[in-house]
Tab-separated table of C-alpha atoms in Angstrom:
chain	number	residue	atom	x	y	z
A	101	UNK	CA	151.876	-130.890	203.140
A	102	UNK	CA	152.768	-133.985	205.019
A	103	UNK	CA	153.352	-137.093	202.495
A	104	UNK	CA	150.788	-139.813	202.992
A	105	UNK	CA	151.809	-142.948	203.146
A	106	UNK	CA	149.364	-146.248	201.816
A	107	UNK	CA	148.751	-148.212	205.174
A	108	UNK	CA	150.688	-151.111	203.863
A	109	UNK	CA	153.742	-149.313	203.556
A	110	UNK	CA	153.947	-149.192	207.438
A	111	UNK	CA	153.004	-152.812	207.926
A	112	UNK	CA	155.591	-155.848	208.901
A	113	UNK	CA	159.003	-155.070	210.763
A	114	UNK	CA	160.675	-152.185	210.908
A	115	UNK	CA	163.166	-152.463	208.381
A	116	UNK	CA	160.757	-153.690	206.092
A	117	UNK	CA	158.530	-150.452	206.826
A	118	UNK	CA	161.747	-148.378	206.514
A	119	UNK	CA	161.958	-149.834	202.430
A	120	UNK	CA	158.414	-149.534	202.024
A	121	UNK	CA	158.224	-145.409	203.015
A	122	UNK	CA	161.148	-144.766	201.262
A	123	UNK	CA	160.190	-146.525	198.267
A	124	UNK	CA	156.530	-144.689	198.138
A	125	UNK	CA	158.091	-141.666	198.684
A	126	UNK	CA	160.653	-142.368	195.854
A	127	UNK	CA	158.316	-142.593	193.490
A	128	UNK	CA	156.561	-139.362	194.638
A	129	UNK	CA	159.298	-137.560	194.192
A	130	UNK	CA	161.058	-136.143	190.649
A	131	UNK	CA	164.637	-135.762	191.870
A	132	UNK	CA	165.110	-138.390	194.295
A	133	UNK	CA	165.363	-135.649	197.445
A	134	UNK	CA	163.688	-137.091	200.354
A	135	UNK	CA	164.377	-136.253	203.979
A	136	UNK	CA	165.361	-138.515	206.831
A	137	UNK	CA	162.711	-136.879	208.272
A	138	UNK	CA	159.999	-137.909	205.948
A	139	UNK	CA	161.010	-141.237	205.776
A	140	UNK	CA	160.947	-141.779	209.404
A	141	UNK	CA	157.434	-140.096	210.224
A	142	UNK	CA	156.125	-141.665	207.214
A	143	UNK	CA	157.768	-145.215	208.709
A	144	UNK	CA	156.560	-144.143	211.846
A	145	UNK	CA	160.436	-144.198	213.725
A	146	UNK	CA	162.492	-142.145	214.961
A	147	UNK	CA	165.893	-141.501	213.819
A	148	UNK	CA	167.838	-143.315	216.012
A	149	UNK	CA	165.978	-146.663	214.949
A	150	UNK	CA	166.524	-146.027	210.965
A	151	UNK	CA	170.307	-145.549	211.620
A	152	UNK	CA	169.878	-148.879	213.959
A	153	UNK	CA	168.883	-150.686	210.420
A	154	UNK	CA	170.959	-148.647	208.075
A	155	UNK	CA	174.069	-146.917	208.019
A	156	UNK	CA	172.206	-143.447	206.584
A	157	UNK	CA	169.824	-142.126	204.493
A	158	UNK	CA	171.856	-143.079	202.063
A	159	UNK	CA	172.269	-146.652	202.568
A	160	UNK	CA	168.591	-146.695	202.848
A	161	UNK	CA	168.206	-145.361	199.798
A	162	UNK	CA	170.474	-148.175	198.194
A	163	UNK	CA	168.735	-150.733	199.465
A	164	UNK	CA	165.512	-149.809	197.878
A	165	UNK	CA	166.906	-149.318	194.628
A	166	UNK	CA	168.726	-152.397	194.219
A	167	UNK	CA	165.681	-154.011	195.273
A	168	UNK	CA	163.307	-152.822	192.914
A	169	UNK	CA	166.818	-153.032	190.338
A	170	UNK	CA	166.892	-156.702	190.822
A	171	UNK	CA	163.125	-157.365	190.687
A	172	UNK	CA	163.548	-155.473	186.755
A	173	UNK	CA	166.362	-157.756	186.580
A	174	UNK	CA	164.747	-160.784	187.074
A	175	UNK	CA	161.666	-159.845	184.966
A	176	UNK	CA	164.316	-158.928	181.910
A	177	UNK	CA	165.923	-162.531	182.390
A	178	UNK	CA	163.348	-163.913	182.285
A	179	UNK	CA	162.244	-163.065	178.536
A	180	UNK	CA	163.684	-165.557	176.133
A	181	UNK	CA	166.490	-164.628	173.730
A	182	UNK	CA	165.966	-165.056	170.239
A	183	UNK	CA	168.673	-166.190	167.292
A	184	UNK	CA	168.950	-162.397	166.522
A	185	UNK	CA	171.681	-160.741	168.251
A	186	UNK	CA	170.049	-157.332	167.379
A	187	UNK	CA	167.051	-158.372	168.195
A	188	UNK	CA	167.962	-159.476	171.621
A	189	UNK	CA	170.077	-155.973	171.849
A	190	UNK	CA	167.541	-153.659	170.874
A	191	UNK	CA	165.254	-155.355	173.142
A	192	UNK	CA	167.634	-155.103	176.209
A	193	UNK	CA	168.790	-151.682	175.688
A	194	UNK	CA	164.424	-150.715	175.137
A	195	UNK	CA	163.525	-152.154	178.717
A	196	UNK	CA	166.646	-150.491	180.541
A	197	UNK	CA	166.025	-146.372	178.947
A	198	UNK	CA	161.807	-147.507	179.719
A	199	UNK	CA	162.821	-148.592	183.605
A	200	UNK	CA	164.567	-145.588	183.714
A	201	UNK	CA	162.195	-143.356	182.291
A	202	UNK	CA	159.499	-144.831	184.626
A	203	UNK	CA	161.561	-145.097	187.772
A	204	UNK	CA	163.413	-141.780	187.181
A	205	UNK	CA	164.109	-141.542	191.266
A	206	UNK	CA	165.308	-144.663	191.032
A	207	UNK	CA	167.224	-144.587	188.349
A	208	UNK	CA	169.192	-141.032	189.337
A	209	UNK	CA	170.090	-142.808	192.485
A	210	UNK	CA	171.276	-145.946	190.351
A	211	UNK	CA	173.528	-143.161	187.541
A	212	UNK	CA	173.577	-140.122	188.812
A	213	UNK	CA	174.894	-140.040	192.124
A	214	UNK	CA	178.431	-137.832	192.458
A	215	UNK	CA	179.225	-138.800	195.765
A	216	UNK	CA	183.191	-139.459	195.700
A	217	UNK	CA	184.168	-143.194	195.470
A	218	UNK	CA	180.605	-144.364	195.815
A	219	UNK	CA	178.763	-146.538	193.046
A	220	UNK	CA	174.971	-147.494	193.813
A	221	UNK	CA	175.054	-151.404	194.552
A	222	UNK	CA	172.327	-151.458	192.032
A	223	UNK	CA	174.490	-149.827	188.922
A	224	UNK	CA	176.882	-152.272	189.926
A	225	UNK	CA	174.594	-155.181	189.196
A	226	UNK	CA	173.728	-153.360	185.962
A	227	UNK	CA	176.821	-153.294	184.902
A	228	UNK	CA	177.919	-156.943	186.030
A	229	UNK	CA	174.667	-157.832	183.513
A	230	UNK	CA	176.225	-155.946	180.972
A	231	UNK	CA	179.234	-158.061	181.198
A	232	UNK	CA	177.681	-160.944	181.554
A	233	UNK	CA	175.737	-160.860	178.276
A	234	UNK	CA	178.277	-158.733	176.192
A	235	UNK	CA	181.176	-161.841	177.048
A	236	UNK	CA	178.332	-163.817	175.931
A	237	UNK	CA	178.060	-161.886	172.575
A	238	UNK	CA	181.898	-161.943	171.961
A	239	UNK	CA	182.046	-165.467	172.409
A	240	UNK	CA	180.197	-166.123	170.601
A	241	UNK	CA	181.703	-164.049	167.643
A	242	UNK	CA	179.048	-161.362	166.921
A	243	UNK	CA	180.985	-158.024	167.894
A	244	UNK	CA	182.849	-155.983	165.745
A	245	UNK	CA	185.330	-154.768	168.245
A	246	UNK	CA	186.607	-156.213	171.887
A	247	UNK	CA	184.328	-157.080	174.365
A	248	UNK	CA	185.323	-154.265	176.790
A	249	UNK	CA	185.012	-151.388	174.288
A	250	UNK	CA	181.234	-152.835	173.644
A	251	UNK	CA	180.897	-152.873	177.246
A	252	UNK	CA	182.118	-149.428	178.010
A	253	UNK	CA	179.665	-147.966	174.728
A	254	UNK	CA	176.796	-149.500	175.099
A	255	UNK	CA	176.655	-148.975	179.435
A	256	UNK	CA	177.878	-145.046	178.551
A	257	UNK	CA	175.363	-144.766	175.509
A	258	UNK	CA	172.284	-146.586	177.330
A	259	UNK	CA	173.197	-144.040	180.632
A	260	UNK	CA	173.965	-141.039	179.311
A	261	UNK	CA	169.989	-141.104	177.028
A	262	UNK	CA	168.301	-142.517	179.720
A	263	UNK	CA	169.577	-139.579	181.854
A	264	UNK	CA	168.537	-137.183	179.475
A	265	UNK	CA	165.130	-138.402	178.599
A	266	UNK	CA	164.528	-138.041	182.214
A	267	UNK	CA	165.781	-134.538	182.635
A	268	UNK	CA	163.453	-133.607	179.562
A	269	UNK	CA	160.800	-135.775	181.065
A	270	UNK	CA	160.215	-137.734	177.549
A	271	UNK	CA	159.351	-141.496	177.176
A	272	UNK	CA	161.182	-144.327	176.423
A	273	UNK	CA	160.556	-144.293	172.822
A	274	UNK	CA	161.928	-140.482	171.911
A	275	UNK	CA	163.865	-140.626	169.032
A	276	UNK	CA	167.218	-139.730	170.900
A	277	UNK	CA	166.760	-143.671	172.084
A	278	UNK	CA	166.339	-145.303	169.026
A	279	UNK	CA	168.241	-143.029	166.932
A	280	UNK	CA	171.587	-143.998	169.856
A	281	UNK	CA	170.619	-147.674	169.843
A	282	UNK	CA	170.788	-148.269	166.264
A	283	UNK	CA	173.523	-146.375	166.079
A	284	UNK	CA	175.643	-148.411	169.002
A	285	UNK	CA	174.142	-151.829	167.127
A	286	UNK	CA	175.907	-150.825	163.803
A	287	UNK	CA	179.275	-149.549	165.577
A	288	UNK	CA	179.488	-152.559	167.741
A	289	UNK	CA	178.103	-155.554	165.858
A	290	UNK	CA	178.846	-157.327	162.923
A	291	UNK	CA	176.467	-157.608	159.780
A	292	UNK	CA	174.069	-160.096	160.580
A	293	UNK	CA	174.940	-163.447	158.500
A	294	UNK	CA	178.297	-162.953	158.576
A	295	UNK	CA	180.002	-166.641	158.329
A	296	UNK	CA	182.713	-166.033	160.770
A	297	UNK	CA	185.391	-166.076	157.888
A	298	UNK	CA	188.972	-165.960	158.464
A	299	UNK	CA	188.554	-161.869	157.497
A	300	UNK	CA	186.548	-161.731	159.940
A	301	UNK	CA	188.668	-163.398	162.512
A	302	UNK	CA	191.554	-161.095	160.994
A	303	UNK	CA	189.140	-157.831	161.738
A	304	UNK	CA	188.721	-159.084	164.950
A	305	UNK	CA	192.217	-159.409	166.052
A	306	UNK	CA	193.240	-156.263	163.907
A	307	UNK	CA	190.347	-154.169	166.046
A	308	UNK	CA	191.731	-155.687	169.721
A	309	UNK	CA	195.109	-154.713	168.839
A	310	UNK	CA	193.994	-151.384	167.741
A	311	UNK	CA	192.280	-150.499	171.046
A	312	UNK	CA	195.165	-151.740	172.941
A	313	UNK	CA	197.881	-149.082	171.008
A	314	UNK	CA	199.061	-146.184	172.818
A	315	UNK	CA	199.008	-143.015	170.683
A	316	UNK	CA	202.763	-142.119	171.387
A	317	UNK	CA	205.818	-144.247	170.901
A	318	UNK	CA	205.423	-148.204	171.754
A	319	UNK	CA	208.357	-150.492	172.635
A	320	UNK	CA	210.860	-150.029	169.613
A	321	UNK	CA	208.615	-148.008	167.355
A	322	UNK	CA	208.542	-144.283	166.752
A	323	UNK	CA	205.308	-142.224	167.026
A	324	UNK	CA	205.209	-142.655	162.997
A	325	UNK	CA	205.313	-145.935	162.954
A	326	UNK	CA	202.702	-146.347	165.451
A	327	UNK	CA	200.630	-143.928	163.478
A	328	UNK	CA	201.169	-146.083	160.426
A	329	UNK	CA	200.411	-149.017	161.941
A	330	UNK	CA	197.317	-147.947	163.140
A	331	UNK	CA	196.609	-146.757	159.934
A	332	UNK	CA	196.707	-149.909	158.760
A	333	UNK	CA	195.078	-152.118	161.492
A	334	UNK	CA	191.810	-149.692	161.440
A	335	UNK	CA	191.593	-150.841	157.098
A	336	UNK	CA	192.005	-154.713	158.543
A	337	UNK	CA	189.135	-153.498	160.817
A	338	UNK	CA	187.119	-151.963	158.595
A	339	UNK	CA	187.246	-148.638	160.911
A	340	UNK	CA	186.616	-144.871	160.285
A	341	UNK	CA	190.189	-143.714	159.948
């Protein structure tokens, strides 16, 4: 059955009706799989003028999900941050698993895309915001460990669920969600009220050095030694050994 497309998807200039088809027909679809040829009868084209526009498919398809990306973007700047680091995080992490659980198309394009050596423009402004807001979290001394393991956890973590509630079609607020973010808050933050001590400045330098040991020999020190002093630097801070 041809896909119908709402008579303001095919309004405007071409380009613009190239984003709009392939948009509507994103959000028909479960998997993301749409056809040249769908979007180009449902743009009204032929193929020739979509590849005038865009590279391929593909770049097409990228285009439309950064735009709708940065449009979530804006909306999630736009709420105010509170004096509650969690708060703030739990917040954050709620409103990216819910835009992918309502946008799964969207979202598999964004994440789940194996094509070699290609990363959707739009995961790469996700993960610039992660960055962005993380740095601002180390600064300003309310991580328990460096800024580019809670970086690498909590983009991994908020992925990896938000990939899975969509493969077992389940909302944003399954218990796999909360149960990951509340988990990442306690592994990643410090205890709320903590008054930046000089133990805590000690755990924090104790837990960069520790992610920055290799596991084998280092510089003048045998494997045991390294082991040791690992050992020691996950007590200073205040790791699982």
């Amino acid at each position: 059955m041809k896909q119908q497309v709402p008579a303001g998807a095919v309004d405007g200039d071409v380009r613009t009706r190239l984003m709009r088809t392939a948009e509507h027909l994103l959000a028909s679809s479960t998997n993301g799989q749409i056809s040249t040829r769908e979007i180009c009868s449902g743009a009204r084209v032929t193929a020739p003028t979509l590849y005038h526009h865009f590279k391929d498919k593909h770049a097409l398809l990228d285009a439309v999900v950064l735009e709708g990306f940065t449009e979530y973007l804006d909306s999630k700047r736009a709420v105010a941050r509170s004096d509650d680091v969690l708060e703030d995080f739990s917040r954050g992490w709620d409103m990216h698993v819910s835009f992918g659980c309502e946008h799964p198309a969207h979202y598999r394009l964004m994440f789940g895309d194996l094509r070699v050596d290609h990363t959707s423009p739009a995961a790469v402004v996700a993960q610039d915001e992660v960055d962005r807001v993380v740095s601002a979290w180390a600064a300003a001394g309310h991580l328990r460990v460096s800024a580019e393991a809670a970086k690498e956890t909590i983009s991994a973590a908020a992925v990896g669920v938000t990939l899975q509630l969509i493969a077992v079609r389940a909302t944003s607020s399954h218990i796999i969600s909360t149960n990951v973010r509340d988990t990442i808050a306690r592994s990643v933050f410090r205890a709320q009220g903590s008054s930046g001590t000089a133990a805590d400045g000690c755990a924090g330098s104790a837990t960069q050095l520790l992610d920055a040991l290799p596991n084998g020999p280092w510089k003048s020190l045998r494997p045991t030694e390294v082991a040791l002093l690992r050992e020691w630097l996950a007590v200073l801070a205040d790791r699982p050994r």
